[in-house]
Coordinates of C-alpha atoms in Angstrom, one line a residue:
X1 CA -13.9 8.7 32.0
X2 CA -16.3 9.8 29.2
X3 CA -18.3 7.2 27.3
X4 CA -18.8 7.9 23.6
X5 CA -21.2 6.6 21.0
X6 CA -20.0 3.2 19.6
X7 CA -18.0 3.3 16.4
X8 CA -20.2 3.1 13.3
X9 CA -23.2 4.7 15.0
X10 CA -24.4 8.2 15.5
X11 CA -26.8 10.3 17.6
X12 CA -29.6 12.1 15.7
X13 CA -30.1 15.5 17.4
X14 CA -32.8 18.1 17.2
X15 CA -32.4 20.0 14.0
X16 CA -31.6 16.8 12.2
X17 CA -34.4 14.6 13.5
X18 CA -37.0 16.9 11.9
X19 CA -35.5 15.9 8.5
X20 CA -35.9 12.3 9.4
X21 CA -39.5 12.8 10.4
X22 CA -40.1 14.5 7.1
X23 CA -38.7 11.6 5.2
X24 CA -40.7 9.1 7.2
X25 CA -43.9 11.0 6.6
X26 CA -43.1 11.2 2.9
X27 CA -42.5 7.4 2.9
X28 CA -45.8 6.6 4.7
X29 CA -47.7 8.9 2.3
X30 CA -46.2 7.3 -0.8
X31 CA -46.8 3.8 0.4
X32 CA -50.4 4.7 1.1
X33 CA -50.8 5.9 -2.5
X34 CA -49.4 2.6 -3.7
X35 CA -51.4 0.6 -1.2
X36 CA -48.4 -0.9 0.7
X37 CA -49.2 -1.6 4.4
X38 CA -46.6 -1.3 7.2
X39 CA -45.1 -4.4 8.9
X40 CA -42.8 -4.4 11.9
X41 CA -40.5 -7.3 12.6
X42 CA -38.1 -7.9 15.5
X43 CA -34.6 -6.3 15.5
X44 CA -33.0 -9.7 16.0
X45 CA -33.9 -13.1 14.4
X46 CA -32.6 -16.6 14.5
X47 CA -29.2 -16.7 12.7
X48 CA -30.4 -19.5 10.4
X49 CA -32.9 -17.2 8.8
X50 CA -30.1 -15.1 7.2
X51 CA -27.6 -17.9 6.4
X52 CA -30.4 -19.8 4.6
X53 CA -31.9 -16.8 2.7
X54 CA -29.1 -14.3 2.2
X55 CA -26.5 -17.0 1.4
X56 CA -23.5 -18.3 3.4
X57 CA -21.1 -17.1 0.7
X58 CA -22.1 -13.5 0.8
X59 CA -20.1 -10.8 2.5
X60 CA -23.1 -10.1 4.8
X61 CA -23.1 -13.6 6.3
X62 CA -19.3 -14.1 6.2
X63 CA -18.1 -10.8 7.5
X64 CA -20.8 -8.3 8.5
X65 CA -23.5 -9.9 10.7
X66 CA -23.7 -9.1 14.4
X67 CA -24.4 -12.6 15.8
X68 CA -24.5 -13.7 19.4
X69 CA -25.6 -16.6 21.6
X70 CA -28.3 -15.8 24.1
X71 CA -28.8 -17.3 27.6
X72 CA -30.8 -20.2 26.1
X73 CA -27.7 -21.1 23.9
X74 CA -29.6 -19.9 20.8
X75 CA -27.7 -18.2 18.0
X76 CA -29.4 -14.9 17.2
X77 CA -28.4 -12.1 14.8
X78 CA -29.3 -8.4 14.6
X79 CA -31.0 -8.1 11.3
X80 CA -28.6 -7.0 8.5
X81 CA -31.4 -6.6 6.0
X82 CA -35.2 -6.5 5.8
X83 CA -36.4 -8.9 3.2
X84 CA -35.7 -12.2 5.1
X85 CA -37.6 -11.1 8.3
X86 CA -40.6 -9.9 6.3
X87 CA -40.7 -13.2 4.3
X88 CA -40.3 -15.2 7.5
X89 CA -43.3 -13.3 9.0
X90 CA -45.3 -13.8 5.7
X91 CA -44.8 -17.6 6.1
X92 CA -45.3 -17.8 9.9
X93 CA -48.4 -15.7 9.9
X94 CA -49.8 -17.4 6.8
X95 CA -50.3 -14.1 4.9
X96 CA -50.4 -16.2 1.8
X97 CA -53.9 -17.0 2.8
X98 CA -55.2 -13.4 2.7
X99 CA -57.9 -12.8 0.1
X100 CA -56.0 -9.8 -1.5
X101 CA -52.9 -10.9 -3.3
X102 CA -50.2 -10.0 -3.8
X103 CA -49.5 -8.9 -0.2
X104 CA -47.8 -5.5 -0.4
X105 CA -45.8 -4.5 2.7
X106 CA -43.3 -1.8 3.7
X107 CA -41.0 -1.4 6.7
X108 CA -38.7 1.1 8.2
X109 CA -36.2 0.5 11.0
X110 CA -32.6 -0.1 12.0
X111 CA -30.4 -2.7 10.4
X112 CA -26.9 -3.8 11.6
X113 CA -23.8 -4.6 9.6
X114 CA -20.2 -4.7 10.7
X115 CA -18.3 -2.9 8.0
X116 CA -15.9 0.0 7.6
X117 CA -17.6 3.3 8.3
X118 CA -18.0 5.6 5.3
X119 CA -20.0 8.6 4.4
X120 CA -23.6 7.7 4.8
X121 CA -22.8 4.1 5.8
X122 CA -22.9 3.1 9.4
X123 CA -22.9 -0.1 11.4
X124 CA -26.4 0.7 12.6
X125 CA -28.3 2.3 9.7
X126 CA -32.0 2.9 9.0
X127 CA -33.6 1.2 6.0
X128 CA -36.9 1.7 4.3
X129 CA -38.1 -1.2 2.1
X130 CA -41.1 -2.7 0.4
X131 CA -42.0 -6.3 -0.4
X132 CA -44.7 -7.4 -2.9
X133 CA -45.2 -11.1 -2.3
X134 CA -47.6 -13.4 -4.3
X135 CA -47.3 -12.3 -7.9
X136 CA -44.9 -13.1 -10.7
X137 CA -46.3 -10.4 -13.0
X138 CA -43.5 -8.3 -14.4
X139 CA -45.7 -5.2 -14.1
X140 CA -45.4 -5.3 -10.3
X141 CA -41.6 -5.3 -10.8
X142 CA -42.1 -1.9 -12.5
X143 CA -44.4 -0.8 -9.8
X144 CA -41.9 -1.5 -7.0
X145 CA -39.2 0.5 -8.9
X146 CA -41.7 3.3 -9.6
X147 CA -42.4 3.5 -5.8
X148 CA -38.7 3.8 -5.0
X149 CA -38.2 6.5 -7.7
X150 CA -41.3 8.3 -6.5
X151 CA -39.9 8.6 -2.9
X152 CA -36.6 10.1 -4.2
X153 CA -38.3 12.6 -6.6
X154 CA -40.8 13.7 -3.9
X155 CA -37.9 14.3 -1.5
X156 CA -36.4 16.6 -4.1
X157 CA -33.6 14.5 -5.8
X158 CA -33.1 15.2 -9.4
X159 CA -29.7 13.6 -10.2
X160 CA -30.5 10.0 -9.9
X161 CA -30.6 7.0 -12.3
X162 CA -32.2 3.6 -12.3
X163 CA -29.9 0.7 -13.3
X164 CA -31.5 -2.7 -14.1
X165 CA -30.4 -6.2 -15.0
X166 CA -31.8 -9.7 -15.3
X167 CA -30.3 -12.5 -13.2
X168 CA -32.6 -15.1 -15.0
X169 CA -34.2 -18.2 -13.7
X170 CA -32.5 -21.3 -12.2
X171 CA -31.6 -22.7 -15.6
X172 CA -30.1 -19.5 -16.8
X173 CA -28.1 -18.9 -13.7
X174 CA -26.7 -22.5 -13.8
X175 CA -25.5 -22.0 -17.4
X176 CA -23.9 -18.7 -16.4
X177 CA -22.3 -20.3 -13.3
X178 CA -20.6 -23.0 -15.5
X179 CA -19.2 -20.3 -17.7
X180 CA -18.0 -18.2 -14.8
X181 CA -16.2 -21.2 -13.3
X182 CA -14.5 -21.9 -16.6
X183 CA -13.5 -18.2 -16.9
X184 CA -12.0 -17.8 -13.4
X185 CA -10.6 -21.2 -12.7
X186 CA -7.2 -20.9 -14.5
X187 CA -6.4 -17.7 -12.6
X188 CA -8.2 -18.1 -9.4
X189 CA -5.0 -18.0 -7.4
X190 CA -4.7 -14.3 -8.3
X191 CA -7.9 -13.6 -6.3
X192 CA -8.5 -13.2 -2.6
X193 CA -9.2 -16.2 -0.4
X194 CA -12.9 -15.4 -0.3
X195 CA -13.1 -15.5 -4.1
X196 CA -11.2 -18.8 -4.2
X197 CA -13.9 -20.3 -1.9
X198 CA -16.7 -18.7 -3.9
X199 CA -15.4 -20.4 -7.1
X200 CA -16.8 -23.8 -6.0
X201 CA -19.8 -22.6 -3.9
X202 CA -21.1 -19.6 -5.9
X203 CA -18.9 -18.1 -8.6
X204 CA -21.5 -15.3 -9.2
X205 CA -20.4 -13.8 -5.8
X206 CA -16.9 -13.3 -7.3
X207 CA -18.4 -10.5 -9.4
X208 CA -19.5 -8.8 -6.2
X209 CA -16.0 -8.8 -4.6
X210 CA -14.8 -5.5 -3.2
X211 CA -11.1 -6.6 -3.1
X212 CA -10.6 -7.8 -6.6
X213 CA -13.0 -5.5 -8.5
X214 CA -10.1 -4.0 -10.6
X215 CA -8.8 -7.4 -11.7
X216 CA -8.9 -7.5 -15.6
X217 CA -10.7 -10.8 -15.5
X218 CA -13.7 -9.0 -13.9
X219 CA -14.2 -6.9 -17.1
X220 CA -14.1 -9.9 -19.4
X221 CA -16.2 -12.2 -17.3
X222 CA -19.2 -13.9 -19.0
X223 CA -22.3 -11.6 -18.8
X224 CA -25.5 -13.0 -17.4
X225 CA -27.8 -11.6 -20.2
X226 CA -25.9 -13.8 -22.7
X227 CA -27.1 -16.9 -20.8
X228 CA -30.7 -16.0 -20.4
X229 CA -33.1 -18.7 -21.7
X230 CA -36.1 -17.7 -23.8
X231 CA -38.5 -17.4 -20.8
X232 CA -36.1 -15.2 -18.7
X233 CA -35.4 -13.0 -21.7
X234 CA -39.1 -12.6 -22.3
X235 CA -39.7 -11.7 -18.7
X236 CA -37.0 -9.1 -18.7
X237 CA -38.4 -7.6 -21.9
X238 CA -41.8 -7.2 -20.2
X239 CA -40.2 -5.5 -17.2
X240 CA -38.6 -2.9 -19.5
X241 CA -41.9 -2.6 -21.4
X242 CA -43.7 -1.6 -18.3
X243 CA -41.0 0.8 -17.2
X244 CA -41.4 2.4 -20.6
X245 CA -45.1 2.7 -20.1
X246 CA -44.5 4.5 -16.8
X247 CA -42.0 6.8 -18.5
X248 CA -39.2 5.7 -16.1
X249 CA -35.8 6.0 -17.7
X250 CA -33.3 3.2 -17.0
X251 CA -29.9 1.8 -18.0
X252 CA -29.2 -1.9 -18.4
X253 CA -26.0 -3.0 -16.6
X254 CA -25.1 -6.7 -17.4
X255 CA -22.6 -6.6 -14.4
X256 CA -25.3 -5.8 -11.8
X257 CA -25.7 -8.9 -9.6
X258 CA -26.6 -7.5 -6.1
X259 CA -25.1 -9.0 -3.0
X260 CA -27.8 -11.4 -1.8
X261 CA -28.2 -15.0 -3.0
X262 CA -32.0 -15.0 -3.0
X263 CA -32.3 -12.7 -6.0
X264 CA -33.4 -13.9 -9.5
X265 CA -34.8 -12.4 -12.6
X266 CA -35.1 -8.6 -12.0
X267 CA -32.3 -6.8 -10.2
X268 CA -32.0 -3.1 -9.9
X269 CA -30.2 -0.2 -8.2
X270 CA -30.9 3.5 -7.9
X271 CA -27.8 5.6 -7.9
X272 CA -26.9 9.3 -7.2
X273 CA -25.2 11.3 -9.8
X274 CA -24.9 14.4 -7.6
X275 CA -21.5 16.0 -7.5
X276 CA -19.5 15.4 -4.4
X277 CA -21.7 12.5 -3.3
X278 CA -18.8 10.1 -3.0
X279 CA -17.4 6.9 -4.6
X280 CA -20.2 4.7 -3.5
X281 CA -23.2 6.0 -5.4
X282 CA -25.9 3.4 -4.7
X283 CA -28.9 4.8 -2.8
X284 CA -31.2 1.8 -3.0
X285 CA -31.2 -1.7 -4.4
X286 CA -33.6 -4.6 -4.8
X287 CA -34.9 -7.3 -7.0
X288 CA -37.1 -10.4 -7.5
X289 CA -36.8 -13.4 -5.2
X290 CA -39.0 -16.2 -6.5
X291 CA -38.4 -19.3 -4.4
X292 CA -37.5 -17.6 -1.1
X293 CA -40.9 -18.1 0.5
X294 CA -40.7 -21.9 -0.4
X295 CA -37.1 -22.0 1.1
X296 CA -38.5 -20.7 4.4
X297 CA -41.3 -23.2 4.5
X298 CA -44.2 -21.5 2.7
X299 CA -46.1 -22.2 -0.5
X300 CA -45.0 -20.9 -3.9
X301 CA -45.2 -17.1 -3.6
X302 CA -43.0 -15.1 -5.9
X303 CA -41.8 -11.8 -4.5
X304 CA -40.0 -8.6 -5.3
X305 CA -38.8 -5.7 -3.1
X306 CA -36.0 -3.2 -2.4
X307 CA -34.1 -1.6 0.5
X308 CA -33.3 2.1 0.7
X309 CA -30.9 3.8 3.2
X310 CA -32.4 6.9 4.8
X311 CA -28.9 8.1 5.7
X312 CA -27.9 8.0 2.1
X313 CA -31.1 9.7 0.9
X314 CA -30.3 12.6 3.2
X315 CA -26.7 12.7 2.0
X316 CA -27.8 12.8 -1.6
X317 CA -30.1 15.7 -0.9
X318 CA -27.2 17.5 0.7
X319 CA -25.0 16.8 -2.3
X320 CA -27.6 18.3 -4.6
X321 CA -28.1 21.3 -2.3
X322 CA -31.7 20.4 -1.7
X323 CA -33.5 21.1 1.6
X324 CA -36.8 19.9 3.0
X325 CA -39.6 22.3 2.8
X326 CA -42.3 22.7 5.5
X327 CA -40.3 21.4 8.4
X328 CA -42.1 21.8 11.7
X329 CA -42.0 25.4 13.0
X330 CA -43.1 27.2 16.2
X331 CA -46.5 29.0 15.9
X332 CA -46.4 31.3 18.9
X333 CA -43.8 32.3 21.4
X334 CA -45.3 33.8 24.6
X335 CA -43.2 36.4 26.4
X336 CA -44.2 37.1 30.1
X337 CA -43.2 40.0 32.3
X338 CA -43.7 39.4 36.0
X339 CA -45.1 36.6 38.1
X340 CA -48.7 37.2 37.4
X341 CA -48.0 37.4 33.7
X342 CA -46.1 34.1 33.9
X343 CA -49.1 32.4 35.5
X344 CA -51.2 33.6 32.6
X345 CA -48.5 32.5 30.1
X346 CA -48.5 29.0 31.5
X347 CA -52.3 28.8 31.1
X348 CA -52.3 30.5 27.7
X349 CA -49.6 28.2 26.2
X350 CA -51.5 25.2 27.5
X351 CA -54.7 26.4 25.8
X352 CA -52.9 26.9 22.5
X353 CA -51.4 23.5 22.5
X354 CA -54.8 21.9 23.3
X355 CA -56.1 23.6 20.1
X356 CA -53.2 22.1 18.0
X357 CA -51.2 25.3 18.0
X358 CA -47.5 24.8 18.8
X359 CA -46.5 27.2 21.5
X360 CA -43.5 27.9 23.7
X361 CA -42.5 30.2 26.6
X362 CA -39.5 31.1 28.7
X363 CA -38.5 28.9 31.6
X364 CA -35.3 30.7 32.7
X365 CA -36.9 34.0 34.0
X366 CA -35.0 36.0 31.4
X367 CA -35.5 39.7 30.5
X368 CA -37.9 40.5 27.7
X369 CA -35.1 41.1 25.2
X370 CA -33.6 37.7 25.8
X371 CA -37.0 36.1 25.4
X372 CA -37.5 37.8 22.1
X373 CA -34.1 36.5 20.9
X374 CA -35.3 33.0 21.9
X375 CA -38.4 33.5 19.7
X376 CA -36.1 34.4 16.8
X377 CA -33.8 31.4 17.3
X378 CA -36.9 29.1 17.3
X379 CA -38.2 30.7 14.1
X380 CA -41.5 31.5 15.7
X381 CA -44.2 32.8 13.3
X382 CA -45.9 35.0 16.0
X383 CA -45.1 36.4 19.4
X384 CA -47.2 37.8 22.2
X385 CA -46.1 39.8 25.2
X386 CA -48.1 39.5 28.4
X387 CA -47.6 42.2 31.1
X388 CA -49.8 44.0 33.7
X389 CA -51.6 46.0 31.0
X390 CA -52.5 42.9 29.0
X391 CA -53.8 41.2 32.2
X392 CA -55.9 44.1 33.0
X393 CA -57.4 44.7 29.5
X394 CA -57.7 41.0 28.6
X395 CA -56.2 41.9 25.2
X396 CA -52.7 41.2 23.8
X397 CA -50.8 42.1 20.6
X398 CA -50.3 39.2 18.3
X399 CA -47.2 40.1 16.3
X400 CA -46.4 38.4 12.9
X401 CA -42.6 38.3 13.0
X402 CA -42.2 38.0 9.2
X403 CA -43.2 41.7 8.7
X404 CA -43.9 43.1 12.2
X405 CA -47.6 43.5 11.7
X406 CA -49.6 43.4 15.0
X407 CA -53.3 43.1 15.9
X408 CA -55.0 43.5 19.3
X409 CA -57.0 40.4 20.2
X410 CA -58.3 38.7 23.3
X411 CA -56.7 35.5 24.6
X412 CA -59.8 33.6 23.6
X413 CA -59.9 35.0 20.0
X414 CA -56.3 33.9 19.4
X415 CA -56.9 30.4 20.8
X416 CA -60.1 29.8 18.9
X417 CA -59.2 31.5 15.6
X418 CA -55.4 31.0 15.3
X419 CA -55.5 29.0 12.0
X420 CA -57.5 31.7 10.2
X421 CA -55.3 34.5 11.6
X422 CA -52.1 32.7 10.5
X423 CA -53.5 31.9 7.1
X424 CA -54.5 35.6 6.5
X425 CA -51.2 36.9 7.7
X426 CA -49.3 34.6 5.3
X427 CA -51.5 35.6 2.4
X428 CA -51.0 39.3 3.1
X429 CA -47.2 38.7 3.1
X430 CA -47.4 37.0 -0.2

């Protein structure tokens, strides 16, 4: 009986993991430029964290969470999103007391949601996100969106767009909620049972329904921007002002509400416009969550952040025909002929690696032709062949495989000067 990978998950194999490593390195470098520091939270949390923060009327809590009872009869949940755990840690570890505010954090790691598997959407997926907690300045809203856009552009994506909206403050959302209830109530029996329950608890979630999205009442529903009070409208105007200063293009979509209850004021999504990307175009989404820190037991600390799927980033790159440049390569492939040469190859490969030169050799006792084919398959930059003559003279031919040029050098010269040799060979080819 064979055992396969669970539905909704996948193995990342060599050849693909290098792309992931490149994305992760790009993310770390971008966050360093923006001065966001890494935080790592547990993969599972107490279930109450998500029901209180994400919202018990959301699809995530109602349908998608992986929840289980442990041996201590505690209800735990594999994290479905990253903001709530980060805010929990912010409160628990009293990061609000740090001298430098706002606290700017980023995370990467697996998240878990039980949903129908689609292209780029898995039940275990990897998310990168940032959280800026401790400021209600609209300029940091623009900074967070700029960071997300920067990651995509550095990765090579060109066909993307930023979509924004304002969800307003508590007063604005309450006025909108009353209008939504009045709009949907006469025809609520036409909607799914989830939407019927949402009408009383949180009518805004009706707009996020995947079942009834084509219902004509969705298109004519009251728009949040029409219910923004003066303060909320002014805040949103400032966010747009700072995006304009940063020369970041955006579209305003009054129907954008996001799928989490803790959002208020700014909400945004970044979408792919690449051909063949698929029906679900969202790459990243986020927004402001003033009040969430207080809900989880901390002092007033306004926050804003986003979550970005690494899987969907790679899928968008594929849709645009973009490939990562400068993926890891093999520097030197060492070919050995005979037992004595193999002993020397083992030592030589080790010396190269100790000097930060990636090196490989044959471990199957194959003929020289087969070893050279292996060097080609591994995209080695250089190859060397060690035989009796090389052992006797102490010199070997270092062959640059891009053009076949060779030079006679001692083993020590190659080990000590490889970087200079490789740089010169590349310049000569150019």
